[in-house]
Amino acid sequence: MSAYDVIVAGGGSAGLAAALSASRHGARTLLIERHAQLGGAGSNALVHTFCGLFHPNVSQGPRWLNPGIPIEIGQRLMKMSGQTEPDLMGRVYVLRHEPAALAQLALDLCQQEPLLTVQTNASLAAVQRQDDAWQLTINDETVTARAVVDTTGDAAIARCLGSDLWRTASGDRLYRPAYVFAIRGVTGTLDASTRLQVAALLVRAVKAGTLAKAALGASLRSSPQAGEVFISMDLEAGGADWDPLDPAKVTALEQEGKDTTQAIARFLRDQHPAFATSEDPILPVHAGIRESARWLGDHILTAADILSSRRFGDEVALAGWPLEMRETARGPKFRYFDQPEPAGIPARCLRNAAVPRLFFAGRCLSADHEALASVRVMGTCLATGQAAGRMAAKA
Ligand SMILES: Cc1cc2nc3c(=O)[nH]c(=O)nc-3n(C[C@H](O)[C@H](O)[C@H](O)COP(=O)(O)OP(=O)(O)OC[C@H]3O[C@@H](n4cnc5c(N)ncnc54)[C@H](O)[C@@H]3O)c2cc1C
């Protein structure tokens, strides 16, 4: 039976940062990821913009918010894509990235750490505490660790351990899932007028019954790679019946996303000159799930904590992204901080005293539904992951 100091479950932004941080603090660490590549939603769901990396006060230009791994990864991504500055979008800075580049960077960074082992195509199936150690079943193998970090996005470990350790919002409030795809071979620049033309074409096609309703909310963003455009569609996914933990519902969502993608790609090739010679769409490995289950920690971060820029004595990371509520497929509703100052995220949101030597970070940390609308973004996930990895190594 293999034994580690720390096992990190889930190789998204939070898990990557947690594994790097734990191993750099001297812990023999195993990072497991159920898909073939690291990066989580930022690679497998084709999410292509890092939010939450920069200070919310944009009046002084872009300033990195959290030290350490978030800056390291942000700077490496900028170097890889040739960007010298992040993009100012209204009142926030964002950093565009190429999903495949993130997956490659994640692997490269992990391979440089002598104490870190990565297993992809490795799914966490069961967890139990045995005396002083954690026993995890990964695929068919049992592995032990002194400390564990849950960065599965879905609080998979809490769901194994007990119903009093996690919660989820009701189906009608859950942030809507989305399907993101890429199209290459697009000519010209994706300026505001092209976006408007495409939006108008899509509206007409939906009204005429040529395209499914999901195409209505499709939004276009250019990639750092020339000629590539990302298209994101928020999906209603069954309204109040949506359940991201139900495989049948997720399968139906994937199918709707794939069908609508193919139809939009064909339609744009026929109807808009910029897409006339575009290639077949690049599909994500899976649809994008914005919200599922979260841990209940020793503190539940609230919207009031975030909006009032509350600071904590035991804070381990900073949140700088506004509340980006996506309860309907009609696009986001933003609620900005009362003053442009970051909010603290306390260590108590990354642990539960009833479950010693177990930590959680990223999208499944301990926050209420509204606060999650801020802290779920990838820049903040890097920061909470980094903190959880350090806490696990020290435990
Ligand atoms: C459509 C969409 C658009 C978004 N847009 C943005 C944006 O523009 N900017 C931004 O910053 N954020 C955005 N987000 C939010 C952001 O992508 C996620 O909240 C963030 O990636 C969460 O990071 P994470 O590491 O907590 O989880 P994830 O990135 O979801 O990673 C969790 C990983 O755990 C793995 N895993 C799960 N269960 C197991 C298991 N049992 N065994 C092994 N591995 C497991 C998963 O395969 C996954 O790779 C968006 C999200 C969506 C869905």
Coordinates of N, CA and C in Angstrom, one line a residue, residues 177-377:
P177 N -25.2 25.9 -15.4 CA -24.1 25.2 -16.1 C -24.0 25.9 -17.5
A178 N -22.8 25.6 -18.1 CA -22.6 26.2 -19.5 C -21.8 25.3 -20.3
Y179 N -21.8 25.5 -21.6 CA -21.1 24.7 -22.5 C -20.2 25.7 -23.3
V180 N -18.9 25.5 -23.3 CA -17.9 26.4 -24.0 C -17.2 25.6 -25.1
F181 N -17.2 26.2 -26.2 CA -16.4 25.5 -27.3 C -15.6 26.6 -28.0
A182 N -14.6 26.1 -28.8 CA -13.7 27.0 -29.6 C -13.9 26.8 -31.1
I183 N -13.7 27.8 -31.8 CA -13.7 27.7 -33.3 C -12.4 28.4 -33.8
R184 N -11.6 27.6 -34.6 CA -10.4 28.2 -35.1 C -10.6 28.5 -36.6
G185 N -9.7 29.4 -37.1 CA -9.8 29.7 -38.5 C -10.8 30.9 -38.8
V186 N -11.0 31.7 -37.7 CA -11.9 32.8 -37.8 C -11.0 34.0 -38.3
T187 N -11.6 34.7 -39.3 CA -10.8 35.8 -39.9 C -11.2 37.2 -39.3
G188 N -10.3 38.2 -39.4 CA -10.6 39.5 -38.9 C -10.5 39.6 -37.4
T189 N -10.9 40.8 -36.8 CA -10.8 40.9 -35.4 C -12.3 40.8 -34.8
L190 N -12.3 40.2 -33.6 CA -13.6 40.0 -33.0 C -13.9 41.3 -32.2
D191 N -14.3 42.4 -32.9 CA -14.6 43.6 -32.3 C -16.1 43.7 -31.9
A192 N -16.5 44.8 -31.3 CA -17.8 44.9 -30.8 C -18.9 44.8 -31.9
S193 N -18.5 45.3 -33.1 CA -19.5 45.2 -34.1 C -19.7 43.8 -34.6
T194 N -18.6 43.0 -34.7 CA -18.8 41.6 -35.1 C -19.6 40.9 -34.1
R195 N -19.3 41.2 -32.8 CA -20.1 40.5 -31.7 C -21.6 40.8 -31.9
L196 N -21.9 42.1 -32.1 CA -23.3 42.5 -32.3 C -24.0 41.8 -33.5
Q197 N -23.2 41.8 -34.6 CA -23.7 41.1 -35.8 C -24.1 39.6 -35.5
V198 N -23.1 39.0 -34.8 CA -23.3 37.5 -34.6 C -24.5 37.4 -33.6
A199 N -24.6 38.2 -32.6 CA -25.7 38.1 -31.6 C -27.0 38.3 -32.4
A200 N -27.1 39.2 -33.3 CA -28.3 39.5 -34.0 C -28.7 38.3 -34.9
L201 N -27.7 37.7 -35.6 CA -27.9 36.5 -36.4 C -28.5 35.4 -35.6
L202 N -27.9 35.2 -34.4 CA -28.3 34.1 -33.5 C -29.8 34.3 -33.1
V203 N -30.1 35.5 -32.7 CA -31.4 35.8 -32.2 C -32.4 35.5 -33.4
R204 N -32.1 35.9 -34.6 CA -33.0 35.7 -35.7 C -33.2 34.2 -35.9
A205 N -32.0 33.4 -35.8 CA -32.1 32.0 -36.1 C -32.9 31.3 -35.1
V206 N -32.8 31.7 -33.8 CA -33.6 31.1 -32.8 C -35.1 31.3 -33.0
K207 N -35.4 32.6 -33.3 CA -36.8 33.0 -33.6 C -37.4 32.2 -34.8
A208 N -36.5 31.9 -35.8 CA -37.0 31.2 -37.0 C -37.0 29.7 -36.7
G209 N -36.5 29.3 -35.6 CA -36.5 27.8 -35.2 C -35.3 27.1 -35.9
T210 N -34.3 27.8 -36.4 CA -33.2 27.1 -37.0 C -32.2 26.7 -35.9
L211 N -32.1 27.4 -34.8 CA -31.2 27.1 -33.8 C -32.0 26.9 -32.5
A212 N -31.5 26.1 -31.6 CA -32.1 25.9 -30.3 C -32.0 27.1 -29.4
K213 N -32.9 27.2 -28.4 CA -33.0 28.4 -27.6 C -31.7 28.7 -26.9
A214 N -30.9 27.6 -26.6 CA -29.6 27.8 -25.8 C -28.7 28.7 -26.6
A215 N -28.9 28.9 -27.9 CA -27.9 29.7 -28.7 C -28.1 31.2 -28.4
L216 N -29.3 31.5 -27.8 CA -29.6 32.9 -27.6 C -28.5 33.6 -26.7
G217 N -28.1 32.9 -25.7 CA -27.2 33.6 -24.7 C -25.7 33.4 -25.1
A218 N -25.4 32.9 -26.3 CA -24.0 32.6 -26.7 C -23.2 33.9 -26.7
S219 N -22.1 33.8 -25.9 CA -21.2 35.0 -25.9 C -19.8 34.6 -26.5
L220 N -19.3 35.6 -27.2 CA -18.0 35.3 -28.0 C -16.8 36.0 -27.3
R221 N -15.7 35.4 -27.2 CA -14.5 36.0 -26.7 C -13.3 35.6 -27.5
S222 N -12.4 36.5 -27.8 CA -11.2 36.0 -28.6 C -10.2 35.4 -27.7
S223 N -9.5 34.4 -28.2 CA -8.5 33.7 -27.4 C -7.2 34.4 -27.6
P224 N -6.1 34.2 -26.8 CA -4.8 34.8 -27.0 C -4.2 34.2 -28.3
Q225 N -4.8 33.1 -28.9 CA -4.2 32.6 -30.1 C -5.0 33.2 -31.3
A226 N -4.2 33.7 -32.3 CA -4.9 34.4 -33.4 C -5.8 33.5 -34.2
G227 N -7.0 34.0 -34.6 CA -7.9 33.2 -35.4 C -8.8 32.3 -34.6
E228 N -8.6 32.3 -33.2 CA -9.5 31.4 -32.4 C -10.5 32.2 -31.6
V229 N -11.7 31.7 -31.6 CA -12.8 32.4 -30.8 C -13.4 31.3 -29.9
F230 N -13.6 31.7 -28.6 CA -14.4 30.9 -27.7 C -15.8 31.3 -27.7
I231 N -16.7 30.4 -27.7 CA -18.2 30.7 -27.6 C -18.7 29.9 -26.3
S232 N -19.3 30.7 -25.4 CA -19.9 30.1 -24.2 C -21.4 30.2 -24.2
M233 N -22.1 29.1 -23.9 CA -23.5 29.2 -23.8 C -24.0 28.8 -22.4
D234 N -24.7 29.6 -21.7 CA -25.3 29.2 -20.4 C -26.5 28.4 -20.7
L235 N -26.7 27.3 -20.0 CA -27.8 26.5 -20.3 C -28.8 26.4 -19.1
E236 N -30.1 26.4 -19.3 CA -31.0 26.4 -18.2 C -31.0 25.0 -17.6
A237 N -30.7 24.0 -18.3 CA -30.6 22.6 -17.8 C -31.7 22.2 -16.9
G238 N -32.9 22.3 -17.3 CA -34.0 21.7 -16.6 C -34.5 22.6 -15.5
G239 N -34.1 23.9 -15.4 CA -34.6 24.8 -14.4 C -34.4 24.2 -13.0
A240 N -35.6 24.2 -12.2 CA -35.5 23.8 -10.8 C -35.1 22.4 -10.6
D241 N -35.2 21.6 -11.7 CA -34.8 20.1 -11.6 C -33.3 19.9 -11.8
W242 N -32.6 21.0 -12.0 CA -31.1 20.8 -12.3 C -30.4 20.2 -11.1
D243 N -29.6 19.1 -11.3 CA -28.9 18.5 -10.2 C -27.5 18.1 -10.8
P244 N -26.5 18.9 -10.5 CA -25.2 18.5 -11.1 C -24.6 17.2 -10.6
L245 N -25.2 16.7 -9.5 CA -24.6 15.4 -9.0 C -25.4 14.2 -9.5
D246 N -26.3 14.4 -10.4 CA -27.1 13.3 -11.0 C -26.5 13.1 -12.4
P247 N -25.9 11.9 -12.6 CA -25.2 11.6 -13.9 C -26.2 11.7 -15.1
A248 N -27.4 11.3 -14.9 CA -28.4 11.3 -16.0 C -28.6 12.8 -16.5
K249 N -28.7 13.7 -15.5 CA -28.9 15.1 -15.9 C -27.7 15.7 -16.5
V250 N -26.5 15.3 -16.0 CA -25.3 15.9 -16.6 C -25.1 15.3 -18.1
T251 N -25.5 14.1 -18.3 CA -25.4 13.5 -19.6 C -26.3 14.3 -20.6
A252 N -27.6 14.6 -20.1 CA -28.5 15.3 -21.0 C -27.9 16.7 -21.3
L253 N -27.3 17.3 -20.3 CA -26.7 18.6 -20.5 C -25.6 18.6 -21.6
E254 N -24.7 17.6 -21.4 CA -23.6 17.4 -22.4 C -24.2 17.3 -23.8
Q255 N -25.2 16.5 -24.0 CA -25.8 16.3 -25.3 C -26.4 17.5 -25.9
E256 N -27.1 18.3 -25.0 CA -27.7 19.6 -25.5 C -26.5 20.5 -25.9
G257 N -25.4 20.5 -25.1 CA -24.3 21.4 -25.5 C -23.7 21.0 -26.8
K258 N -23.5 19.7 -27.0 CA -22.8 19.2 -28.2 C -23.7 19.5 -29.4
D259 N -25.0 19.2 -29.3 CA -25.9 19.4 -30.5 C -25.9 20.9 -30.9
T260 N -26.1 21.7 -29.8 CA -26.2 23.2 -30.1 C -24.9 23.7 -30.7
T261 N -23.8 23.2 -30.2 CA -22.4 23.7 -30.7 C -22.3 23.4 -32.2
Q262 N -22.6 22.1 -32.6 CA -22.5 21.8 -34.0 C -23.4 22.7 -34.9
A263 N -24.6 22.9 -34.4 CA -25.6 23.7 -35.1 C -25.1 25.1 -35.3
I264 N -24.5 25.7 -34.2 CA -24.1 27.1 -34.2 C -22.9 27.2 -35.2
A265 N -22.0 26.2 -35.1 CA -20.7 26.3 -35.9 C -21.1 26.3 -37.4
R266 N -22.0 25.4 -37.8 CA -22.5 25.3 -39.2 C -23.1 26.6 -39.6
F267 N -24.0 27.1 -38.7 CA -24.8 28.3 -39.0 C -23.8 29.5 -39.2
L268 N -22.8 29.7 -38.4 CA -22.0 30.8 -38.5 C -21.1 30.7 -39.8
R269 N -20.7 29.5 -40.1 CA -19.9 29.3 -41.3 C -20.7 29.7 -42.5
D270 N -22.0 29.4 -42.5 CA -22.8 29.7 -43.7 C -23.2 31.2 -43.7
Q271 N -23.3 31.8 -42.5 CA -24.0 33.1 -42.4 C -23.1 34.3 -42.2
H272 N -21.9 34.1 -41.6 CA -21.1 35.3 -41.3 C -19.7 35.1 -42.0
P273 N -19.3 36.2 -42.7 CA -18.0 36.1 -43.5 C -16.8 35.8 -42.6
A274 N -16.8 36.2 -41.4 CA -15.6 36.0 -40.6 C -15.4 34.5 -40.3
F275 N -16.5 33.7 -40.4 CA -16.5 32.3 -40.0 C -16.5 31.4 -41.3
A276 N -16.5 32.1 -42.5 CA -16.7 31.3 -43.7 C -15.7 30.2 -43.9
T277 N -14.5 30.3 -43.4 CA -13.5 29.3 -43.6 C -13.1 28.7 -42.3
S278 N -13.9 28.8 -41.3 CA -13.6 28.3 -40.0 C -13.6 26.7 -39.9
E279 N -12.8 26.2 -38.9 CA -12.7 24.7 -38.8 C -13.9 24.2 -38.0
D280 N -14.0 22.9 -37.9 CA -15.0 22.2 -37.0 C -14.7 22.7 -35.6
P281 N -15.8 22.8 -34.8 CA -15.6 23.3 -33.4 C -14.7 22.3 -32.6
I282 N -14.0 22.9 -31.6 CA -13.3 22.1 -30.6 C -14.2 22.0 -29.4
L283 N -14.5 20.8 -29.1 CA -15.5 20.6 -27.9 C -14.7 20.4 -26.6
P284 N -15.3 20.8 -25.5 CA -14.7 20.6 -24.2 C -14.7 19.1 -23.9
V285 N -13.9 18.7 -22.9 CA -13.9 17.3 -22.4 C -15.3 17.1 -21.7
H286 N -15.7 18.2 -21.0 CA -17.0 18.1 -20.3 C -17.6 19.5 -20.2
A287 N -18.9 19.5 -20.0 CA -19.6 20.8 -19.8 C -19.1 21.5 -18.5
G288 N -19.4 22.8 -18.5 CA -18.9 23.6 -17.3 C -20.0 23.6 -16.2
I289 N -19.6 23.1 -15.0 CA -20.5 23.1 -13.9 C -20.0 24.2 -13.0
R290 N -20.9 25.2 -12.7 CA -20.5 26.4 -11.9 C -20.6 26.1 -10.4
E291 N -21.6 25.3 -10.1 CA -21.9 25.1 -8.6 C -22.4 23.7 -8.4
S292 N -21.9 23.1 -7.4 CA -22.5 21.8 -7.0 C -22.5 21.7 -5.5
A293 N -21.7 20.8 -4.9 CA -21.7 20.7 -3.4 C -20.5 21.4 -2.8
R294 N -20.7 22.0 -1.6 CA -19.6 22.7 -0.9 C -19.5 22.1 0.5
W295 N -18.2 22.2 1.0 CA -18.0 21.8 2.4 C -18.6 22.8 3.4
L296 N -19.0 22.3 4.6 CA -19.4 23.1 5.7 C -18.1 23.2 6.6
G297 N -17.5 24.3 6.7 CA -16.3 24.4 7.5 C -16.6 25.1 8.8
D298 N -15.5 25.5 9.5 CA -15.7 26.2 10.8 C -16.2 27.6 10.7
H299 N -16.1 28.2 9.5 CA -16.7 29.5 9.2 C -17.3 29.3 7.8
I300 N -18.5 29.8 7.6 CA -19.1 29.8 6.2 C -19.0 31.3 5.7
L301 N -18.2 31.5 4.7 CA -18.0 32.8 4.2 C -19.3 33.3 3.6
T302 N -19.7 34.6 3.9 CA -21.0 35.1 3.4 C -20.8 36.2 2.4
A303 N -21.9 36.5 1.7 CA -21.9 37.7 0.8 C -21.5 38.9 1.5
A304 N -22.0 39.1 2.8 CA -21.7 40.3 3.5 C -20.2 40.4 3.8
D305 N -19.6 39.2 4.1 CA -18.2 39.2 4.4 C -17.4 39.8 3.1
I306 N -17.9 39.3 2.0 CA -17.2 39.7 0.7 C -17.5 41.2 0.4
L307 N -18.7 41.6 0.4 CA -19.1 42.9 -0.1 C -18.5 44.0 0.8
S308 N -18.4 43.7 2.2 CA -17.9 44.7 3.1 C -16.4 44.6 3.2
S309 N -15.7 43.8 2.3 CA -14.3 43.6 2.4 C -13.8 43.3 3.8
R310 N -14.5 42.3 4.4 CA -14.2 42.0 5.8 C -12.8 41.3 5.8
R311 N -12.0 41.6 6.9 CA -10.7 41.0 7.0 C -10.7 40.1 8.3
F312 N -10.0 39.0 8.3 CA -10.0 38.1 9.4 C -8.6 37.9 10.0
G313 N -8.5 37.6 11.3 CA -7.2 37.4 11.9 C -6.5 36.1 11.3
D314 N -7.3 35.2 10.9 CA -6.7 33.9 10.4 C -6.8 33.8 8.9
E315 N -6.9 35.0 8.2 CA -7.1 34.9 6.8 C -5.8 34.3 6.1
V316 N -6.1 33.5 5.0 CA -5.0 32.8 4.3 C -5.0 33.2 2.8
A317 N -6.0 33.9 2.4 CA -6.1 34.3 0.9 C -7.0 35.5 0.8
L318 N -7.0 36.1 -0.3 CA -7.8 37.3 -0.5 C -8.7 37.1 -1.7
A319 N -10.0 37.6 -1.6 CA -10.9 37.5 -2.7 C -11.0 38.9 -3.3
G320 N -11.0 39.0 -4.6 CA -11.0 40.4 -5.3 C -12.1 40.4 -6.4
W321 N -12.7 39.3 -6.6 CA -13.7 39.3 -7.7 C -15.1 39.6 -7.2
P322 N -15.9 40.5 -7.9 CA -17.2 40.7 -7.4 C -18.1 39.5 -7.4
L323 N -19.3 39.6 -6.7 CA -20.2 38.5 -6.8 C -20.8 38.4 -8.2
E324 N -20.5 37.3 -8.9 CA -21.0 37.1 -10.3 C -22.1 36.1 -10.3
M325 N -23.3 36.6 -10.1 CA -24.4 35.6 -9.9 C -24.9 35.2 -11.3
R326 N -25.1 33.9 -11.4 CA -25.5 33.3 -12.7 C -26.6 32.3 -12.4
E327 N -27.7 32.8 -11.8 CA -28.8 32.0 -11.5 C -29.8 31.7 -12.6
T328 N -29.6 32.5 -13.7 CA -30.4 32.2 -14.9 C -29.4 32.1 -16.1
A329 N -29.9 31.7 -17.2 CA -29.1 31.6 -18.4 C -29.1 32.9 -19.2
R330 N -29.6 33.9 -18.6 CA -29.6 35.2 -19.3 C -28.4 36.1 -19.0
G331 N -27.3 35.5 -18.6 CA -26.1 36.2 -18.3 C -25.9 36.6 -16.9
P332 N -24.7 37.1 -16.5 CA -24.4 37.4 -15.1 C -25.0 38.6 -14.6
K333 N -25.2 38.6 -13.2 CA -25.6 39.9 -12.5 C -24.4 40.1 -11.5
F334 N -23.8 41.3 -11.7 CA -22.6 41.5 -10.8 C -23.0 42.4 -9.6
R335 N -22.5 42.0 -8.4 CA -22.6 42.9 -7.3 C -21.2 43.2 -6.8
Y336 N -20.8 44.5 -6.8 CA -19.4 44.9 -6.6 C -19.2 45.2 -5.1
F337 N -18.0 45.1 -4.6 CA -17.6 45.4 -3.2 C -18.1 46.8 -2.9
D338 N -18.4 47.0 -1.6 CA -18.8 48.4 -1.2 C -17.6 49.4 -1.5
Q339 N -16.4 49.0 -1.2 CA -15.2 49.8 -1.6 C -14.3 48.8 -2.3
P340 N -13.5 49.4 -3.2 CA -12.6 48.5 -4.0 C -11.4 47.9 -3.3
E341 N -11.7 47.2 -2.2 CA -10.7 46.6 -1.4 C -11.0 45.1 -1.3
P342 N -10.0 44.2 -1.3 CA -10.2 42.8 -1.2 C -10.8 42.3 0.1
A343 N -11.4 41.2 0.1 CA -12.0 40.6 1.3 C -11.1 39.4 1.7
G344 N -11.0 39.1 3.0 CA -10.2 38.0 3.5 C -10.9 36.7 3.4
I345 N -10.2 35.6 3.2 CA -10.8 34.3 3.3 C -10.1 33.6 4.5
P346 N -10.8 33.3 5.6 CA -10.1 32.7 6.8 C -9.8 31.2 6.6
A347 N -8.8 30.8 7.3 CA -8.4 29.4 7.3 C -9.6 28.5 7.7
R348 N -10.5 29.1 8.6 CA -11.6 28.3 9.0 C -12.6 27.9 7.9
C349 N -12.5 28.6 6.7 CA -13.3 28.2 5.6 C -12.7 27.0 4.8
L350 N -11.5 26.6 5.2 CA -10.8 25.5 4.5 C -10.7 24.3 5.4
R351 N -11.3 24.3 6.6 CA -11.3 23.1 7.4 C -12.5 23.0 8.3
N352 N -12.7 21.8 8.9 CA -13.8 21.6 9.8 C -13.2 20.8 11.0
A353 N -13.4 21.4 12.2 CA -12.7 20.8 13.4 C -13.1 19.4 13.6
A354 N -14.3 19.0 13.1 CA -14.7 17.6 13.3 C -13.9 16.6 12.5
V355 N -13.2 17.1 11.5 CA -12.5 16.2 10.5 C -11.0 16.6 10.5
P356 N -10.2 16.2 11.5 CA -8.9 16.7 11.5 C -8.0 16.2 10.4
R357 N -7.1 17.1 10.0 CA -6.1 16.8 8.9 C -6.8 16.6 7.6
L358 N -7.9 17.3 7.4 CA -8.6 17.3 6.1 C -8.9 18.8 5.8
F359 N -8.6 19.2 4.6 CA -8.7 20.6 4.2 C -9.4 20.6 2.8
F360 N -10.0 21.7 2.5 CA -10.8 21.8 1.3 C -10.5 23.2 0.7
A361 N -10.6 23.3 -0.6 CA -10.3 24.6 -1.3 C -11.0 24.7 -2.6
G362 N -10.9 25.9 -3.3 CA -11.5 26.0 -4.6 C -13.0 26.2 -4.5
R363 N -13.6 25.6 -5.5 CA -15.1 25.8 -5.7 C -15.9 25.2 -4.5
C364 N -15.2 24.2 -3.8 CA -16.0 23.5 -2.8 C -15.6 23.9 -1.4
L365 N -15.0 25.1 -1.2 CA -14.7 25.6 0.1 C -16.0 26.0 0.9
S366 N -15.8 26.4 2.1 CA -17.0 26.7 2.9 C -17.5 28.1 2.7
A367 N -18.5 28.3 1.9 CA -19.0 29.6 1.6 C -20.5 29.4 1.3
D368 N -21.3 30.5 1.5 CA -22.7 30.4 1.1 C -22.8 30.6 -0.4
H369 N -24.0 30.3 -0.9 CA -24.3 30.4 -2.3 C -23.9 31.7 -2.9
E370 N -24.1 32.8 -2.2 CA -23.8 34.1 -2.8 C -22.3 34.4 -2.8
A371 N -21.7 34.1 -1.7 CA -20.2 34.3 -1.6 C -19.5 33.4 -2.6
L372 N -20.0 32.3 -2.9 CA -19.4 31.4 -3.9 C -19.3 32.1 -5.2
A373 N -20.3 33.0 -5.5 CA -20.3 33.7 -6.8 C -19.0 34.6 -7.0
S374 N -18.3 34.8 -5.9 CA -17.0 35.5 -6.0 C -15.8 34.5 -5.9
V375 N -15.8 33.7 -4.9 CA -14.6 32.9 -4.6 C -14.4 31.7 -5.5
R376 N -15.4 31.4 -6.4 CA -15.3 30.2 -7.2 C -14.3 30.5 -8.4
V377 N -14.0 31.8 -8.7 CA -13.2 32.1 -9.9 C -11.7 31.5 -9.7

